[in-house]
Structure formats: C-alpha cells, structure tokens
PDB file of C-alpha atoms and ligand atoms in Angstrom:
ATOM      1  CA  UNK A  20       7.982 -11.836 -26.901  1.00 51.00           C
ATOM      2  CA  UNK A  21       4.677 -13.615 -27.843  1.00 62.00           C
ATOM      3  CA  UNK A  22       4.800 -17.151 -26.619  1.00 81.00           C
ATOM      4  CA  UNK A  23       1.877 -18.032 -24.244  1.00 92.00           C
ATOM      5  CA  UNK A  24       3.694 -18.082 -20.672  1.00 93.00           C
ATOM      6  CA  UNK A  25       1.780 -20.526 -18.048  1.00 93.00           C
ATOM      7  CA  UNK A  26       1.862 -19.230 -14.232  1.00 94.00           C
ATOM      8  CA  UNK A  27       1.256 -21.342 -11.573  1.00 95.00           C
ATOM      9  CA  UNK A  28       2.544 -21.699  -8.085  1.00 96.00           C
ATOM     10  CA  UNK A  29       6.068 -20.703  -8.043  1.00 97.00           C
ATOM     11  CA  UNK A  30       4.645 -17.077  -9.764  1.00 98.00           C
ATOM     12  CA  UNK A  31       4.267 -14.077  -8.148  1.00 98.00           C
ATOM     13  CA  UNK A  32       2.849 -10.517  -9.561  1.00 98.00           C
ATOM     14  CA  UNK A  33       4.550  -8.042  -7.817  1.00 98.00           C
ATOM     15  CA  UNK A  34       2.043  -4.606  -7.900  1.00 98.00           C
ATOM     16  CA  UNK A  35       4.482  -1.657  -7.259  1.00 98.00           C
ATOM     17  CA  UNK A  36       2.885   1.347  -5.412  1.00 98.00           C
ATOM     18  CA  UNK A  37      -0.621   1.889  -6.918  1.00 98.00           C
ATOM     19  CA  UNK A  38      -1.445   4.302  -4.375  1.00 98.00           C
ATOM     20  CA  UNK A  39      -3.485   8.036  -4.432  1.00 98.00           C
ATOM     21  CA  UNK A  40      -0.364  10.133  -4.890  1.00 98.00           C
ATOM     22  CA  UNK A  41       0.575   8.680  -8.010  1.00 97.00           C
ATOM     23  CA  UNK A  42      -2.530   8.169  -9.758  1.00 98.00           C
ATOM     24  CA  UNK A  43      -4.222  11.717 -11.495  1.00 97.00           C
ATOM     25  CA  UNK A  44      -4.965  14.178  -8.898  1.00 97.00           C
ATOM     26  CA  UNK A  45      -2.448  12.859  -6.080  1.00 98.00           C
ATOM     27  CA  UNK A  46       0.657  14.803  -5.184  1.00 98.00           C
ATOM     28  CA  UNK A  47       2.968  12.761  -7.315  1.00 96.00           C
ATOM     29  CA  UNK A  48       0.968  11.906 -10.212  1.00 97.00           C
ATOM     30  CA  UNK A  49       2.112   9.391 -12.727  1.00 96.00           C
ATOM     31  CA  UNK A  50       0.299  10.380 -15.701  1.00 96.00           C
ATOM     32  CA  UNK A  51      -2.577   7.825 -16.611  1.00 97.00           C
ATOM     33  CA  UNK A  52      -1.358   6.206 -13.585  1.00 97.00           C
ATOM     34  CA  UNK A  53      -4.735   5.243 -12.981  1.00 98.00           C
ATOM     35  CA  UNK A  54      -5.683   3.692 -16.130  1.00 98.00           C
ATOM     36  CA  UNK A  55      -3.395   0.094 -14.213  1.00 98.00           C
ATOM     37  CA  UNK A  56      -6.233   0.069 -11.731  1.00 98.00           C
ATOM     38  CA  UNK A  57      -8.251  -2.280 -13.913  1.00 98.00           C
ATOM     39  CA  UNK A  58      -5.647  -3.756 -15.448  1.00 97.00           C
ATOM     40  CA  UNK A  59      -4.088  -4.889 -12.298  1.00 98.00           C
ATOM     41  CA  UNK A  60      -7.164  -5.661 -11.162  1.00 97.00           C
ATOM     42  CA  UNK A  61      -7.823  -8.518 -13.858  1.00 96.00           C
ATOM     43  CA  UNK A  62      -4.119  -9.769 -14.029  1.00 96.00           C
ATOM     44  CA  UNK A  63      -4.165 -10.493 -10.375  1.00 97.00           C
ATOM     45  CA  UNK A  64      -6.771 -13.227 -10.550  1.00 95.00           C
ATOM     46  CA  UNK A  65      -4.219 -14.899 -12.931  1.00 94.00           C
ATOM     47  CA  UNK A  66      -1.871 -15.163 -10.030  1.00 97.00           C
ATOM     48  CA  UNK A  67      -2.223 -17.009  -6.764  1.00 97.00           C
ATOM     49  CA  UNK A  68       0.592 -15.284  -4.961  1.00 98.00           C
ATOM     50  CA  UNK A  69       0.196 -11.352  -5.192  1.00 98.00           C
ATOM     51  CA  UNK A  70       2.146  -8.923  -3.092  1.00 98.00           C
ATOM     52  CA  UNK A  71       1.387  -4.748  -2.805  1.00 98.00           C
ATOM     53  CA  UNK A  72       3.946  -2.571  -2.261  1.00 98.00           C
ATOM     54  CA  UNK A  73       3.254   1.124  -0.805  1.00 98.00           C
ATOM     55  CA  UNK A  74       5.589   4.006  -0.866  1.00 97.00           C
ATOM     56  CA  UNK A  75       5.226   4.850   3.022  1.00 98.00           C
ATOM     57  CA  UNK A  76       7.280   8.085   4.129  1.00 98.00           C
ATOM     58  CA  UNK A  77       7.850   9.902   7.401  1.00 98.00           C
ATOM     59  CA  UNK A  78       7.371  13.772   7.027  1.00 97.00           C
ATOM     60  CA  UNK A  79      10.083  15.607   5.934  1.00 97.00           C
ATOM     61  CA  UNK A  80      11.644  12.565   4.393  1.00 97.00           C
ATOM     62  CA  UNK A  81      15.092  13.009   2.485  1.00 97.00           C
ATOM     63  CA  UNK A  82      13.398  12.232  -0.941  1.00 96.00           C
ATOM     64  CA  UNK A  83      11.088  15.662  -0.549  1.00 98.00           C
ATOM     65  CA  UNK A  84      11.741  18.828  -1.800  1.00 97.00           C
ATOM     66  CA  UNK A  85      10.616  20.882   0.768  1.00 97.00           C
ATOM     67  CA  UNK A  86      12.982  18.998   3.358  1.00 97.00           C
ATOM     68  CA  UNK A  87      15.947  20.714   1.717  1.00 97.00           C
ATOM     69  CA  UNK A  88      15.767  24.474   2.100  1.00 96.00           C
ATOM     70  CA  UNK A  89      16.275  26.242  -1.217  1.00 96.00           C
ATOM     71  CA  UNK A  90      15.795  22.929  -3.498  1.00 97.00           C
ATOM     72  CA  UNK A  91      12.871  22.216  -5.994  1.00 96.00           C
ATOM     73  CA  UNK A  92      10.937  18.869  -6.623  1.00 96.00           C
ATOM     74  CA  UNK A  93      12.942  17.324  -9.710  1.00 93.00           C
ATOM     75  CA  UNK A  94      16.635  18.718  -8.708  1.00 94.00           C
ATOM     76  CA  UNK A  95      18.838  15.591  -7.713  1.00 94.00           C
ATOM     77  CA  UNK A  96      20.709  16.008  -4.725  1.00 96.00           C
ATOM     78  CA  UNK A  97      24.449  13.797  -3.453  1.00 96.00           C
ATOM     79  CA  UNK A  98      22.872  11.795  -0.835  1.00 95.00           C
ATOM     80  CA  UNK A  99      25.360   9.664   1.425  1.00 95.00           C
ATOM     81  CA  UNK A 100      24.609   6.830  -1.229  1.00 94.00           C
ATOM     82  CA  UNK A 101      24.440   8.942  -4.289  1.00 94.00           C
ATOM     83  CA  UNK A 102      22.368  10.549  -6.516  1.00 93.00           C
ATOM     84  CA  UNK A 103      18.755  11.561  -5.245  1.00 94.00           C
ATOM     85  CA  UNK A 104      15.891  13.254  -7.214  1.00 93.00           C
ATOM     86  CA  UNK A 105      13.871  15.386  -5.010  1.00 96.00           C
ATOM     87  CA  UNK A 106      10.285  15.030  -5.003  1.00 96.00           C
ATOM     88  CA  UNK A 107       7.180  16.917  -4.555  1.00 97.00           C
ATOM     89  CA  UNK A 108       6.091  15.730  -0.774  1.00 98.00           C
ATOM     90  CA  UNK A 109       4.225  12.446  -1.469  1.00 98.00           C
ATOM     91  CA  UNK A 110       3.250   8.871   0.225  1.00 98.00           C
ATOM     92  CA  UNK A 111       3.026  10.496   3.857  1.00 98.00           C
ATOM     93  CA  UNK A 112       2.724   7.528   6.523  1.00 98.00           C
ATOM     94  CA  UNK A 113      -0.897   7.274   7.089  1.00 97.00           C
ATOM     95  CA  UNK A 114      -2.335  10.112   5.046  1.00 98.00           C
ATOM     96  CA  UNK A 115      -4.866   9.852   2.122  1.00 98.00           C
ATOM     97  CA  UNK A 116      -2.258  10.051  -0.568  1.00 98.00           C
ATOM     98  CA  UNK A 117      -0.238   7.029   0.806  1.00 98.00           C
ATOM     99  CA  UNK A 118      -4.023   4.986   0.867  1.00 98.00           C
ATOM    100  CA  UNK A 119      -3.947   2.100  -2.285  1.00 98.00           C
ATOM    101  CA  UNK A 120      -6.279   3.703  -5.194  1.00 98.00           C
ATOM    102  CA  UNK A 121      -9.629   3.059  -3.792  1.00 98.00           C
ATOM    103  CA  UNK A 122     -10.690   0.817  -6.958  1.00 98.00           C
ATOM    104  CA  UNK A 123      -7.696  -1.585  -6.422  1.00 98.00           C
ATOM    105  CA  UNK A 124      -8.992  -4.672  -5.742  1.00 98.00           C
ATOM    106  CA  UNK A 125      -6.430  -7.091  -4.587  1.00 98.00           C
ATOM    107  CA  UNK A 126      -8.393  -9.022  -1.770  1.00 97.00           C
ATOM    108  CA  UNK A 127      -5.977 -12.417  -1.834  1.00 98.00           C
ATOM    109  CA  UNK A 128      -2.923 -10.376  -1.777  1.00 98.00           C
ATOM    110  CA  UNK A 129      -0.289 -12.150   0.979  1.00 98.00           C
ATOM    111  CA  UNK A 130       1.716  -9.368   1.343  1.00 98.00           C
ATOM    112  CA  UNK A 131       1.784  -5.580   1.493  1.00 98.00           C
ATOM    113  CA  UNK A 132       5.219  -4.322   1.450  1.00 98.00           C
ATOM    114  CA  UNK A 133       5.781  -0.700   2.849  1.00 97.00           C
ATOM    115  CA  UNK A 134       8.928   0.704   1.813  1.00 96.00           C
ATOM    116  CA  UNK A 135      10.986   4.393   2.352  1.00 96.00           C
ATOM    117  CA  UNK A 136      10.069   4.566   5.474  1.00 96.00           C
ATOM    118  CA  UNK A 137      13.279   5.277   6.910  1.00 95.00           C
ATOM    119  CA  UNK A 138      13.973   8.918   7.328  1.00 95.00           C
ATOM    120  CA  UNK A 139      17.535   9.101   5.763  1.00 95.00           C
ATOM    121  CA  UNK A 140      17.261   6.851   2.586  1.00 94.00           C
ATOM    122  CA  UNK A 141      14.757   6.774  -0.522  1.00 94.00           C
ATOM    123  CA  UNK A 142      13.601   3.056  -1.541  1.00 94.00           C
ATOM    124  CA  UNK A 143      12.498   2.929  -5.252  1.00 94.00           C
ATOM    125  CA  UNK A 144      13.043  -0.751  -5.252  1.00 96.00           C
ATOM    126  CA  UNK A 145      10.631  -3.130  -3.683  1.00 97.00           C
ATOM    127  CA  UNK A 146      13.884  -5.289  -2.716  1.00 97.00           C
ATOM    128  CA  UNK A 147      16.595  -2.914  -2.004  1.00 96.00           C
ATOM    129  CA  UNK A 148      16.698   0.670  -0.783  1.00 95.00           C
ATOM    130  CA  UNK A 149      18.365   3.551  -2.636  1.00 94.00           C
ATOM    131  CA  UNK A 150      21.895   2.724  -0.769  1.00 92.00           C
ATOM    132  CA  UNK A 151      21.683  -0.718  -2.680  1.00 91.00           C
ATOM    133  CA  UNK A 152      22.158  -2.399   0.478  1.00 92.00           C
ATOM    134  CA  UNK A 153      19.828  -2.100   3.040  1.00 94.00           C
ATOM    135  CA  UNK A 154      16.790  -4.802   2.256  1.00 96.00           C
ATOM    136  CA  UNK A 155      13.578  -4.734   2.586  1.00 96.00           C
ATOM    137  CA  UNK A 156      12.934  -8.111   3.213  1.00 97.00           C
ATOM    138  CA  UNK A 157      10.820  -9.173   0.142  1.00 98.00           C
ATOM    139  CA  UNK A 158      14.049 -10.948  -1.201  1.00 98.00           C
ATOM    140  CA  UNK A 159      13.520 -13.339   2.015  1.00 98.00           C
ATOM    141  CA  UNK A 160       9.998 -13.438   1.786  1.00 98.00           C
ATOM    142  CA  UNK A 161       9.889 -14.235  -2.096  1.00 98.00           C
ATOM    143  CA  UNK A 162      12.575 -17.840  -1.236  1.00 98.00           C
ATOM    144  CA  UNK A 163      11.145 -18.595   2.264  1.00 98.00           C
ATOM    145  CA  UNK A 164       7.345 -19.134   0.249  1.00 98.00           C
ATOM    146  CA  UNK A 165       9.244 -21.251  -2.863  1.00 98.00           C
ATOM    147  CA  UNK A 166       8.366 -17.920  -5.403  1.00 98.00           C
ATOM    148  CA  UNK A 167      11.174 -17.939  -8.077  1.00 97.00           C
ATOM    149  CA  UNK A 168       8.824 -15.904 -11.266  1.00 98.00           C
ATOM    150  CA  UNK A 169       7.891 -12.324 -10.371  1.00 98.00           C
ATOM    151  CA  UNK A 170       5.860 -10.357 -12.558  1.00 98.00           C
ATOM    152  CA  UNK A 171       6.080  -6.535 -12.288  1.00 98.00           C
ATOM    153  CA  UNK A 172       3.059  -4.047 -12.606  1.00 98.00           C
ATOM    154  CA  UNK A 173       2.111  -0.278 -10.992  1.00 98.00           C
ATOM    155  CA  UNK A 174       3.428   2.900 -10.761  1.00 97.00           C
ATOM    156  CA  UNK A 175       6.184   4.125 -11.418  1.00 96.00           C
ATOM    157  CA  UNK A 176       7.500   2.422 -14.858  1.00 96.00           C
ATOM    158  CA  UNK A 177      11.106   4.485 -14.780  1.00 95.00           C
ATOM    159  CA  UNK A 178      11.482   4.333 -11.197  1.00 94.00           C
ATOM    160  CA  UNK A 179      10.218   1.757  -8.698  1.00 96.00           C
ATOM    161  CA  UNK A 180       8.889  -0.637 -10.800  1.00 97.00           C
ATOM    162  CA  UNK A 181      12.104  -0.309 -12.876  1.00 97.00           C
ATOM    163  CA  UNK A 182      14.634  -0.384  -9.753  1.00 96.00           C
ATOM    164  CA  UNK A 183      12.496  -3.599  -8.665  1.00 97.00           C
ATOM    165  CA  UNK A 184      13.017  -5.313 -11.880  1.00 98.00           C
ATOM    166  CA  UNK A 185      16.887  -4.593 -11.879  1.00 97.00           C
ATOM    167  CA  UNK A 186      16.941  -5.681  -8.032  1.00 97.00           C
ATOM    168  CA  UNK A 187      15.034  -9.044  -8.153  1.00 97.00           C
ATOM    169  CA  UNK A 188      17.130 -10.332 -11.261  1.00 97.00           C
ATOM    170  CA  UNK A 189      20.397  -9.343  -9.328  1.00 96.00           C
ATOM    171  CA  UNK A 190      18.637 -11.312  -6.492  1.00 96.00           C
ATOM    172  CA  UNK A 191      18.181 -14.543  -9.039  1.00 97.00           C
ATOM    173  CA  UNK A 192      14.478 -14.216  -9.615  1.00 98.00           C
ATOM    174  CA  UNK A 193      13.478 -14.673 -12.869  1.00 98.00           C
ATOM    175  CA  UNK A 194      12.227 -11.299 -13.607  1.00 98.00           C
ATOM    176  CA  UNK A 195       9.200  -9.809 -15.941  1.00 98.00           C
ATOM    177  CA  UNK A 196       7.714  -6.566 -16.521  1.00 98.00           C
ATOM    178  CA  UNK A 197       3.795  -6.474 -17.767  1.00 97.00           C
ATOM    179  CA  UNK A 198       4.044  -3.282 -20.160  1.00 94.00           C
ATOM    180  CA  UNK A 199       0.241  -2.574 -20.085  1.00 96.00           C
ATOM    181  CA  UNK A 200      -0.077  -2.619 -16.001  1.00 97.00           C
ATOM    182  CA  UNK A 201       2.970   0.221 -15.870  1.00 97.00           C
ATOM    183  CA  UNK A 202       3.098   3.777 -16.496  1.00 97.00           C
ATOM    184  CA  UNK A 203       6.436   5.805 -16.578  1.00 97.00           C
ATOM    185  CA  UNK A 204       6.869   9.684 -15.403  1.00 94.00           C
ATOM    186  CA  UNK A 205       9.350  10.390 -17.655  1.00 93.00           C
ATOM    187  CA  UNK A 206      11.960  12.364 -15.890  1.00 89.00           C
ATOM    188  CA  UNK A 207      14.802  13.535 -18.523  1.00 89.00           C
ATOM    189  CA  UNK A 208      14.322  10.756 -20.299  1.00 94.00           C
ATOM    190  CA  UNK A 209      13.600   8.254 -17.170  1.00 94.00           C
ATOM    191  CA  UNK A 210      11.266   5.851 -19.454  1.00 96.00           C
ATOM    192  CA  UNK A 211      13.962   5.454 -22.772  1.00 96.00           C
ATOM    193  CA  UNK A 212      16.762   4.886 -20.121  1.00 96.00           C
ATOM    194  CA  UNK A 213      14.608   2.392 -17.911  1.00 96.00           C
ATOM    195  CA  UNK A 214      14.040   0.268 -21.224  1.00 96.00           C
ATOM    196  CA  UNK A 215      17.178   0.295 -22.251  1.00 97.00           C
ATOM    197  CA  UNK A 216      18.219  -0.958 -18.852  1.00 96.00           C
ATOM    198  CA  UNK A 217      15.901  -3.511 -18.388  1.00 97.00           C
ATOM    199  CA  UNK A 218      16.972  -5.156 -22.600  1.00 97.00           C
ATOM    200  CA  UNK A 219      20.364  -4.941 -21.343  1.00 97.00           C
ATOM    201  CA  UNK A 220      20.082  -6.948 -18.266  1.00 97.00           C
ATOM    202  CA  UNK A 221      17.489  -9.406 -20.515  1.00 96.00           C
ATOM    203  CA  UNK A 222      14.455  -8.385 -18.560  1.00 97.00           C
ATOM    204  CA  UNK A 223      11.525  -8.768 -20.866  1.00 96.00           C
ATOM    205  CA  UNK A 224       8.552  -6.309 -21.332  1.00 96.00           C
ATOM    206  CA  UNK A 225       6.010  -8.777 -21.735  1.00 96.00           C
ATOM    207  CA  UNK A 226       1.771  -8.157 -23.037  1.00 95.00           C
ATOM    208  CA  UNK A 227      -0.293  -9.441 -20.348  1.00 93.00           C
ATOM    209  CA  UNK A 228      -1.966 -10.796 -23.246  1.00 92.00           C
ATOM    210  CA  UNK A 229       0.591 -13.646 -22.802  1.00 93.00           C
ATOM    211  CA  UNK A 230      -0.191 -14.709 -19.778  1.00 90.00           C
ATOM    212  CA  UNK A 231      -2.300 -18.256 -19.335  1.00 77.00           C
TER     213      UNK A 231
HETATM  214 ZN1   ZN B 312       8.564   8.000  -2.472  1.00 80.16          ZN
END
C-alpha cells in the first residue's frame, strides 16, 4: 500500500505497551523492541489524538509462569477462556519494568490505557481481554471522542498489537498497523501467523512513510 494517507481529527495512533519489560534488558524483551522508541516518538506528532496502553499486572497474575507450579514461561496453559501462553513474570503494577521506556515521549497523549490487571484473565488486546468479552473500555472511549481511524504501533507485533488490530476492526474501526513502529517476538511462528491474520481480515501493514 503506497498511497499518501492524510490524518486529521477523526485519527488516532494507538501505541501498544512500549514499556521497560519489553524493550532489551526488561523481563519480557521484545527483541529490538526499543528501536520503536524514536519511531513512535516522531509518528506521534503526526497525530492529534494519541492513546498509551501499559501492560499493568498484579503479582502472581494467571499469564506468569511462576504462578503455576511446575510450568515454564512459553508453555500454553487451558485457561477458563482458552488457550494461555505463560510468561516470564513481567509488567508488575507499579514496578520499574511496567514504567513507559524512559525515552518515550508522548507528552499530548489523552489517554493511557492500563490493561491485565485483573488477576484471573490475560488482556493482549487494548479493546478486549483474553476471554473476548470483558472490555476495556477503549472501544467507548474511541466513539464517545468521534475517533473512527486507529493506527497501531509498539510492542508486541504477534501479540497485543496484533489482538488490538483484530479487536478494533471487529469493533468497526477502520484499522491500520504502522510496520516500522512494531516489533514481533516470534513465538512458534507468532509473527507469520499474525500477518496472515491481519491480510485475511484486510488489515493493512502500512510504511509510516505514508502518512501526511
Ligand atoms: Zn502481560
């Protein structure tokens, strides 16, 4: 897709999770995950309307490894909704890891957008949590402020930026992903399956280079 795309009021950029734990060094590291820092960074003073979403667990949340005696971080577990990968403990409410990366710079952002924080029940998706039901809100907040474009950047590609995508085009948004403010983690094959995913539901991976 190479035709110039204008934003203007009705956009939003969406930036999924750019926090310590996923960047290089944090508990949960997406690799290169901070190279979307600047990238981010620049993109959001294209938008007017930007909302941050942070991962934002209790201790010993479902999603960790360590909650489930005997498990390991990348096993998948039957959770009362379904599948659940098991993670390395990450994104702990009010801890350094869970803290945006210090050189995200996001000052006119509306919105910050905490999400997992129940005990029970992962959220990947900035809209919906892992039982596909329970909302977050943002689908509320997104109509009640007129936004009907989001654009998608952060961390993870093949999970929560992925999830949000598939969420907010069920939800009617028109939906885009900017390829060059993601990074993917690349569990079995998470990244090829997430793009396959998002051409099958018409979601377009778009160049920020694009963008007017
Ligand atoms: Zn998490």
């Amino acid at each position: 897709m190479s035709k110039e795309i204008i934003t203007g009021d009705n956009d939003v950029l969406v930036v999924i999770d750019v926090q310590n734990d996923f960047c290089p060094g944090g508990a949960l590291a997406v690799p290169h995950g901070d190279e979307v820092v600047p990238v981010v960074n620049r993109l959001a003073g294209r938008f007017r309307n930007v909302v941050l979403t942070q991962d934002w667990h209790p201790p010993e949340h479902l999603s960790f490894a360590s909650t489930h005696p005997g498990r390991r971080p990348y096993e998948t577990i039957i959770a009362t909704y379904g599948a659940q990968v098991l993670w390395p403990d990450h994104c702990i409410q009010a801890t350094p890891g869970a803290e945006f990366h210090k050189s995200l710079n996001v000052p006119h952002a509306s919105l910050i957008l905490r999400k997992g924080i129940h005990h029970s029940i992962d959220s990947y998706s900035a809209f919906y949590e892992n039982d596909h039901m329970t909302p977050t809100g943002l689908v509320g907040y997104l109509r009640e402020r007129g936004l009907t474009r989001i654009f998608l950047a952060g961390l993870a590609f093949d999970f929560c930026v992925r999830y949000s995508a598939e969420d907010a085009h069920r939800a009617g948004f028109t939906v885009f992903v900017i390829e060059e403010a993601c990074r993917g983690i690349d569990v079995d094959g998470s990244v090829a399956a997430s793009r396959h995913n998002l051409a099958a539901l018409d979601i377009p991976c778009i160049s920020a280079q694009v963008l007017a």
